[in-house]
PDB file of C-alpha atoms in Angstrom:
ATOM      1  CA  UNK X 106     -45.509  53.718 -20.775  1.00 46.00           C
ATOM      2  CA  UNK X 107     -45.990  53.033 -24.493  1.00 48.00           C
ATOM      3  CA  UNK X 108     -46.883  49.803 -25.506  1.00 50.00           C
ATOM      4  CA  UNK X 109     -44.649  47.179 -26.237  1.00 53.00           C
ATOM      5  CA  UNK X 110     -44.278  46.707 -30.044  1.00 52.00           C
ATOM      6  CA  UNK X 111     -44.731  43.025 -31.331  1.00 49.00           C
ATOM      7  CA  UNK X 112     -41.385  41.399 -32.127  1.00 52.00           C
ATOM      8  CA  UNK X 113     -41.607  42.209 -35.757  1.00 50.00           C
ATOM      9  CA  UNK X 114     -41.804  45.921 -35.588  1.00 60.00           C
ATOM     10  CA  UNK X 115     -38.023  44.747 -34.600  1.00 59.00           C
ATOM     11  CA  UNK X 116     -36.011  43.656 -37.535  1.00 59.00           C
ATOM     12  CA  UNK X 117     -32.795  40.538 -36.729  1.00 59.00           C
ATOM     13  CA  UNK X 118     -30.466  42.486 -38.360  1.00 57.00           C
ATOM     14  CA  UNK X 119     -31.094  45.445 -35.675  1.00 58.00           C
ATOM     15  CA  UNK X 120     -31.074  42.957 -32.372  1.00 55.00           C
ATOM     16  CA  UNK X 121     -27.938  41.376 -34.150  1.00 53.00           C
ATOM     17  CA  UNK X 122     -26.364  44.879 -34.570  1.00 50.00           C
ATOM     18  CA  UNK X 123     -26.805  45.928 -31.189  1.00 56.00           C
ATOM     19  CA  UNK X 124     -26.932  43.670 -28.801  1.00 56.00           C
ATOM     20  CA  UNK X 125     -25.141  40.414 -27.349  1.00 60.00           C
ATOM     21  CA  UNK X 126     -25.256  36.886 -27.713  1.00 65.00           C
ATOM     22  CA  UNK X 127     -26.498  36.801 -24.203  1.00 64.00           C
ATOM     23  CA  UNK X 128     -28.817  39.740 -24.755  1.00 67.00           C
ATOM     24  CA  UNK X 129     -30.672  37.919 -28.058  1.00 70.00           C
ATOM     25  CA  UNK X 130     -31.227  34.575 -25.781  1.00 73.00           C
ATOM     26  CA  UNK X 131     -33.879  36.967 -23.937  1.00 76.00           C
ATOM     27  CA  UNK X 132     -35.512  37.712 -27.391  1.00 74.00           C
ATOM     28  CA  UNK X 133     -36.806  33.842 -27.277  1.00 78.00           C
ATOM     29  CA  UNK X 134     -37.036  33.479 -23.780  1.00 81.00           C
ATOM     30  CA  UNK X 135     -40.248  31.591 -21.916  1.00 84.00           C
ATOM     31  CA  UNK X 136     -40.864  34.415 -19.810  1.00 87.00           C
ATOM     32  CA  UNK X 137     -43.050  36.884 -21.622  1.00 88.00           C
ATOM     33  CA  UNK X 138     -42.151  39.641 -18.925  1.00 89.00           C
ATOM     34  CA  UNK X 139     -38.398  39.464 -20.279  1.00 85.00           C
ATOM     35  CA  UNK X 140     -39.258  39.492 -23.692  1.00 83.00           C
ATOM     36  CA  UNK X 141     -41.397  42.499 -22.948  1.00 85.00           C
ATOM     37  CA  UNK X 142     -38.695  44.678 -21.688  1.00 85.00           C
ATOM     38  CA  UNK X 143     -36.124  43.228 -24.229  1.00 80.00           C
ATOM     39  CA  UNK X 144     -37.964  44.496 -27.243  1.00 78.00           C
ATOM     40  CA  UNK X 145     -37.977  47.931 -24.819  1.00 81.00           C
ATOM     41  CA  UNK X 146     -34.506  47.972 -24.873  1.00 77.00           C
ATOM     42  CA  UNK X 147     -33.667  46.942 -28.633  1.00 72.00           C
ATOM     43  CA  UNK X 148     -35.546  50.184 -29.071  1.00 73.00           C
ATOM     44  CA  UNK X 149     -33.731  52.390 -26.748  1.00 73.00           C
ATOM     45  CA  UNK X 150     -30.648  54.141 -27.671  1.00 70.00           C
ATOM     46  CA  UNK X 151     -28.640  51.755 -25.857  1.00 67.00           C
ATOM     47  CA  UNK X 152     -26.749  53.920 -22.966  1.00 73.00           C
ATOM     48  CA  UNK X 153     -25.952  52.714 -19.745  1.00 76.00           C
ATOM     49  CA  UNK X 154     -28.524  55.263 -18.572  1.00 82.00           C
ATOM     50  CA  UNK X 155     -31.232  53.984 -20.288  1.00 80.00           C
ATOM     51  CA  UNK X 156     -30.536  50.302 -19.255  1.00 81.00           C
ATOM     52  CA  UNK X 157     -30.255  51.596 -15.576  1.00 85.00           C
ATOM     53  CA  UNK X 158     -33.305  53.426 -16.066  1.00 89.00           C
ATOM     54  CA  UNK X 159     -35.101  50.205 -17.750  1.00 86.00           C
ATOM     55  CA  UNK X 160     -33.578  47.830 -14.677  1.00 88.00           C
ATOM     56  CA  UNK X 161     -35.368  50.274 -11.950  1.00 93.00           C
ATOM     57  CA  UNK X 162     -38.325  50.326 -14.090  1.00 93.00           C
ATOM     58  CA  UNK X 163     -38.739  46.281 -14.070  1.00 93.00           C
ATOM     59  CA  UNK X 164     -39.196  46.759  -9.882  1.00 95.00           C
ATOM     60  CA  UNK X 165     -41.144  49.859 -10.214  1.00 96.00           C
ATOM     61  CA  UNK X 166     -43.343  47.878 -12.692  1.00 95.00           C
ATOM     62  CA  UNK X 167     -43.611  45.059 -10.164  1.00 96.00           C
ATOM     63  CA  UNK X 168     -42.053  42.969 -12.111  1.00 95.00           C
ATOM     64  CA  UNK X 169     -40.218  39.819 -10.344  1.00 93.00           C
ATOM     65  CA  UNK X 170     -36.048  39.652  -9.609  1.00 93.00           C
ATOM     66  CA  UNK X 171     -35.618  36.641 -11.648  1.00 91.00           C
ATOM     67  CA  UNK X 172     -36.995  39.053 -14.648  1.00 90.00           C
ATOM     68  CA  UNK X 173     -34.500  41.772 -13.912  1.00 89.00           C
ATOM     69  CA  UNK X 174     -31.789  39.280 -13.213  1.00 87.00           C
ATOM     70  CA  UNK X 175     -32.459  37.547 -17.012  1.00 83.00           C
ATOM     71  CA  UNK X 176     -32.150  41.738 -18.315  1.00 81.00           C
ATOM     72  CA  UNK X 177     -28.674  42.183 -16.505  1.00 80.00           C
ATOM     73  CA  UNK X 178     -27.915  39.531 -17.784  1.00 76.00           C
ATOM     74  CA  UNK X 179     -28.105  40.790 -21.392  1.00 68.00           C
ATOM     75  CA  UNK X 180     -26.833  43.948 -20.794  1.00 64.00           C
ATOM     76  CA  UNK X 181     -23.638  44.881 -22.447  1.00 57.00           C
ATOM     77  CA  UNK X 182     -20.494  43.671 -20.829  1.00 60.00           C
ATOM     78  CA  UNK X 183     -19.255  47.149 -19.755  1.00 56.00           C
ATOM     79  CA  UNK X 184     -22.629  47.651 -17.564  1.00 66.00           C
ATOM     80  CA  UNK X 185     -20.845  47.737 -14.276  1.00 71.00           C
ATOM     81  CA  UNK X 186     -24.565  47.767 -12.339  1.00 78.00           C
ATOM     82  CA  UNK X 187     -25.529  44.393 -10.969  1.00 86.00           C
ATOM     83  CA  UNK X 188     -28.420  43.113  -9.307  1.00 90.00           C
ATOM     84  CA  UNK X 189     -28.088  44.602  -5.476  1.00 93.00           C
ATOM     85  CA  UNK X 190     -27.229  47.845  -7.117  1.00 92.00           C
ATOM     86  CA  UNK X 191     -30.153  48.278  -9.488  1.00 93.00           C
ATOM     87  CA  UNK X 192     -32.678  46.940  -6.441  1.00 96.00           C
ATOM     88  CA  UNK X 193     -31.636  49.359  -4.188  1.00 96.00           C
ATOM     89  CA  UNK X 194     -31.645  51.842  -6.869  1.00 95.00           C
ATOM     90  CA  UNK X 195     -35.055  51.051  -7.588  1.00 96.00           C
ATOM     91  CA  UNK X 196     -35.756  51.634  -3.660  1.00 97.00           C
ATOM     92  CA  UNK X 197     -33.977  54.985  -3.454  1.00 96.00           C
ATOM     93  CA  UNK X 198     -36.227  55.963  -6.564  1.00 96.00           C
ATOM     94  CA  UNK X 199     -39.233  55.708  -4.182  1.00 97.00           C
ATOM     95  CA  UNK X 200     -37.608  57.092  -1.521  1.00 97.00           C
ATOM     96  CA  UNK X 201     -36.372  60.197  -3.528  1.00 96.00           C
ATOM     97  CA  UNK X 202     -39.694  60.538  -5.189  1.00 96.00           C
ATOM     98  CA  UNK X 203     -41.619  61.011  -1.341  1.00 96.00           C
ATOM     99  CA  UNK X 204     -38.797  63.375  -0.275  1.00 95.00           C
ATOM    100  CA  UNK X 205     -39.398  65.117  -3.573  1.00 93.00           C
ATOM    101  CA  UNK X 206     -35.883  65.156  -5.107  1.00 93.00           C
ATOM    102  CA  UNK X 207     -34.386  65.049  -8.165  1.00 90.00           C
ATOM    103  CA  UNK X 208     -34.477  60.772  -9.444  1.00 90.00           C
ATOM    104  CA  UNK X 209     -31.025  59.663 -10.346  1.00 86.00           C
ATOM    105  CA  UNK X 210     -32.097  57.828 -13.142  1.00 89.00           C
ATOM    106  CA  UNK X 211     -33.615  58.533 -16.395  1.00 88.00           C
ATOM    107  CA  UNK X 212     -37.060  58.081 -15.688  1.00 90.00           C
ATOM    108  CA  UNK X 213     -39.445  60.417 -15.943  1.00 87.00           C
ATOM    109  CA  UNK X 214     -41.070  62.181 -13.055  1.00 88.00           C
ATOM    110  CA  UNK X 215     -44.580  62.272 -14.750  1.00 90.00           C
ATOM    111  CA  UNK X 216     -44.065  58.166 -15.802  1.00 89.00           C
ATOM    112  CA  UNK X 217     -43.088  57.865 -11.490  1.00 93.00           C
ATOM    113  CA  UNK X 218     -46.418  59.704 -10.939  1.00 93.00           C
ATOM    114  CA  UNK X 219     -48.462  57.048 -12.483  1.00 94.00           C
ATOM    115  CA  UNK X 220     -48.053  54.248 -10.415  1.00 95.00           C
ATOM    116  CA  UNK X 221     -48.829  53.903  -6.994  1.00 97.00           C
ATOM    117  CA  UNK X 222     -46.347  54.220  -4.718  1.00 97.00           C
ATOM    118  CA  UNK X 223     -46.583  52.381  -1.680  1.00 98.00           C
ATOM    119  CA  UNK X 224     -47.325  49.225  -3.535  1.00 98.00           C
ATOM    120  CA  UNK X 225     -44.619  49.955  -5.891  1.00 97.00           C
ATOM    121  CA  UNK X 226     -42.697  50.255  -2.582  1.00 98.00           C
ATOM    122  CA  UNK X 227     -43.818  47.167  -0.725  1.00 98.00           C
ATOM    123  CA  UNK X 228     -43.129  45.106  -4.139  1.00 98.00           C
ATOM    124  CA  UNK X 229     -39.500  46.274  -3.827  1.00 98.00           C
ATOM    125  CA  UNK X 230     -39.336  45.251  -0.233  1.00 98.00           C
ATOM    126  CA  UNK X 231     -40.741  41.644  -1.021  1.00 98.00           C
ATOM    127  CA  UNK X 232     -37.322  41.348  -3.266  1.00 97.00           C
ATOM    128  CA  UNK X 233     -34.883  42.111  -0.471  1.00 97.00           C
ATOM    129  CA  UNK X 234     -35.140  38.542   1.270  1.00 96.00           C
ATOM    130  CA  UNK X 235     -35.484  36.971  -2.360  1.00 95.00           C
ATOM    131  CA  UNK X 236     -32.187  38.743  -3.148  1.00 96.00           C
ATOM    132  CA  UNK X 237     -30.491  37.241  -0.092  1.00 96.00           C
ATOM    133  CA  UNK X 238     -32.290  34.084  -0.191  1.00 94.00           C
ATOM    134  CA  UNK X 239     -30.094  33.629  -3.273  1.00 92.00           C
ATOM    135  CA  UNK X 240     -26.751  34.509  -2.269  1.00 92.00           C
ATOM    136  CA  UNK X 241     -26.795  38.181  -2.585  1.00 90.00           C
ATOM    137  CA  UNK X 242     -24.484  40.252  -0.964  1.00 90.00           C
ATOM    138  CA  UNK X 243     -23.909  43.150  -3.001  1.00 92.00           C
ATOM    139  CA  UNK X 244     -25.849  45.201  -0.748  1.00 94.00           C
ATOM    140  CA  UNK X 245     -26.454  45.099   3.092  1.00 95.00           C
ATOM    141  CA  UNK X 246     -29.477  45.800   5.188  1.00 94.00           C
ATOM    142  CA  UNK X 247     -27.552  48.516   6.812  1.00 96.00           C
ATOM    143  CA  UNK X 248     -27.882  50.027   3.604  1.00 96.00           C
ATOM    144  CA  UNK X 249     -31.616  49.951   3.331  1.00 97.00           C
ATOM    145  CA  UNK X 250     -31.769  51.008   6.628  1.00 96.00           C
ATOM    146  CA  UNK X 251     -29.462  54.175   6.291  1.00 96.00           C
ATOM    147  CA  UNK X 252     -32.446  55.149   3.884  1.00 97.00           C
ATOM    148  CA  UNK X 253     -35.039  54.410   6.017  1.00 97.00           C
ATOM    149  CA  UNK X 254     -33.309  56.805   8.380  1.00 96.00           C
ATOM    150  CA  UNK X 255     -33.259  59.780   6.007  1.00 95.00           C
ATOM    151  CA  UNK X 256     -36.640  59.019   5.068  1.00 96.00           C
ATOM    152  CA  UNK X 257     -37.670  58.635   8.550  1.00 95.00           C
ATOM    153  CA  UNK X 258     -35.960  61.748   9.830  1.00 95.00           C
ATOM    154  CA  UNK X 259     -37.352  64.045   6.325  1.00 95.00           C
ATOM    155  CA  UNK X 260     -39.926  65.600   7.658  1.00 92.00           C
ATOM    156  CA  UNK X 261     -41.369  67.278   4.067  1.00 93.00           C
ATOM    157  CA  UNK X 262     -42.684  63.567   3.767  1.00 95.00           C
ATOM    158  CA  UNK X 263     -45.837  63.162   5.350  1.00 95.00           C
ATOM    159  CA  UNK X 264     -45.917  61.651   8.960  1.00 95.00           C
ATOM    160  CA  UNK X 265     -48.607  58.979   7.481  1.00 96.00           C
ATOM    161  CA  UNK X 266     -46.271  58.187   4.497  1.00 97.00           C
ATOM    162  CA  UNK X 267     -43.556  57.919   6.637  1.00 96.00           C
ATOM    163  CA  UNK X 268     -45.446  55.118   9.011  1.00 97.00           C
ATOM    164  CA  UNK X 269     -46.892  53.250   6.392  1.00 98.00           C
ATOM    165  CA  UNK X 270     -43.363  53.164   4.262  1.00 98.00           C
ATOM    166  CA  UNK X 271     -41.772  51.825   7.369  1.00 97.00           C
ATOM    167  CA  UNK X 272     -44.450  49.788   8.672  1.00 97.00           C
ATOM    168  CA  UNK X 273     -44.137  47.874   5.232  1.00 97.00           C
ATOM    169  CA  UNK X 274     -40.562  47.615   5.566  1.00 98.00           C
ATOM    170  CA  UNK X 275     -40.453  46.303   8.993  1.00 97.00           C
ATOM    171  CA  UNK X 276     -41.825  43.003   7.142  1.00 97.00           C
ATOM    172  CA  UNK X 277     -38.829  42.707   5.212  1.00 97.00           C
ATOM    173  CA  UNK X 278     -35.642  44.280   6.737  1.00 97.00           C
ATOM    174  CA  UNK X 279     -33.931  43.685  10.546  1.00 95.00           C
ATOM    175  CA  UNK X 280     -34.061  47.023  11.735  1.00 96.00           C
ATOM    176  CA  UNK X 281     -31.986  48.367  14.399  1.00 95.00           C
ATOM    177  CA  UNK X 282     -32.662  50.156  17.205  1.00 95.00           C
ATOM    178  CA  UNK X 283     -32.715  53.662  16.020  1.00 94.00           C
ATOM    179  CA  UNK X 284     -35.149  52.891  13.078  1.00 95.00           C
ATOM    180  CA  UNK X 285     -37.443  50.894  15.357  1.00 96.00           C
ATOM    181  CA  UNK X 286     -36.967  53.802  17.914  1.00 95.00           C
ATOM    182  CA  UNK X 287     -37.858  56.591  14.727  1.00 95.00           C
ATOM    183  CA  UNK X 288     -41.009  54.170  13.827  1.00 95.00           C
ATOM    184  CA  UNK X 289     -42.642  53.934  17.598  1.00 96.00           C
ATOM    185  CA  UNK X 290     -42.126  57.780  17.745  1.00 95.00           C
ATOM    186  CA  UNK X 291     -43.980  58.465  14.249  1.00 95.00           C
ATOM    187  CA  UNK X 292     -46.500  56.233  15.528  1.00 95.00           C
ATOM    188  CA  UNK X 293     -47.409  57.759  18.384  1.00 94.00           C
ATOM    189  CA  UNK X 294     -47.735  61.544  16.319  1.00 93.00           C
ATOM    190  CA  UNK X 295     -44.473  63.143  18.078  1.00 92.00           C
ATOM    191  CA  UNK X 296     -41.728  65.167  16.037  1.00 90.00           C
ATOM    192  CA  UNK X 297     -38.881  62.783  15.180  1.00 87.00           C
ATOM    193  CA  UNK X 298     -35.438  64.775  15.902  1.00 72.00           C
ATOM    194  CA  UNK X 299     -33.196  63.648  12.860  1.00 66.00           C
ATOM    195  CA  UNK X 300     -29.954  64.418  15.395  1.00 53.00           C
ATOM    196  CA  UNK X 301     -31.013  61.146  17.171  1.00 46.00           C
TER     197      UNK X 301
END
């Protein structure tokens, strides 16, 4: 990631241009972290892609939810995203990245490659409870869990990845049955049958 140009590499006129009301409160807000990602996006080009993109990025960065909550915040009235649907975006990310898919967001594959995983992971997973600590419900375990299945079940991920992805997850998340059942298995070294 590039470094964050200081505020006045970033003209008024421009934030006043672009962006909202809402949006120029995060220019001058107390939290550095916000500030940080709202001079990112007075420099992007603006598209709901790239504000997707820059929501994931605040989790993959391991940046707080109360940061990405003051960015959606901001974001342009017609950005339908809100904050379950950016954190589980974020998760799939990782998830797609293991399984070695095609990410559904603008983000560079080489940027993903950078940071480390499983810690980008287990940051994500510390969010969930925050998320529905504070009244979200925009997104349900079952959800996370339906994942967890896939990735579970993928056998192109490795079987250690695979443990150590749901291990972490266990800590955050009520699984069910089945992914409890697909954990013990992977565990103990068998083949997990993706038909169960």
């Amino acid at each position: 990631m590039e470094p964050d140009e200081p505020e006045n590499n970033i003209p008024d006129e421009w934030w006043n241009y672009i962006w909202s009301p809402r949006f120029l409160q995060m220019k001058n807000s107390s939290n550095p972290q916000v500030q940080k990602y709202a001079y990112r996006l007075a420099k992007s080009d603006g598209s709901k892609e790239t504000l997707l993109a820059m929501g994931c990025t605040v989790l993959l960065e391991k940046s707080s939810l109360n940061v990405l909550e003051e960015l959606l915040k901001g974001y342009p009235e017609d950005f339908s995203e809100n904050l379950g649907d950016v954190l589980i975006m974020a998760f799939r990310v990782v998830l797609d990245f293991w399984r070695g898919l095609d990410i559904l967001v603008d983000i560079d594959f080489d940027e993903l490659c950078k940071y480390d995983m499983m810690a980008v992971f287990e940051h994500i997973l510390t969010q969930v409870p925050v998320y529905y600590q504070n009244g979200g419900n925009s997104v349900t375990n079952e959800e996370f869990l339906h994942d967890l299945w896939v990735l579970g079940t993928d056998v192109v991920v490795p079987d250690e990845t695979r443990v150590e992805a749901l291990g972490h997850a266990e800590k955050y998340l009520t699984f069910d049955k089945r992914i409890k059942e697909i954990l013990e298995t992977l565990r103990r070294g068998e083949r997990v049958d993706s038909s169960e």
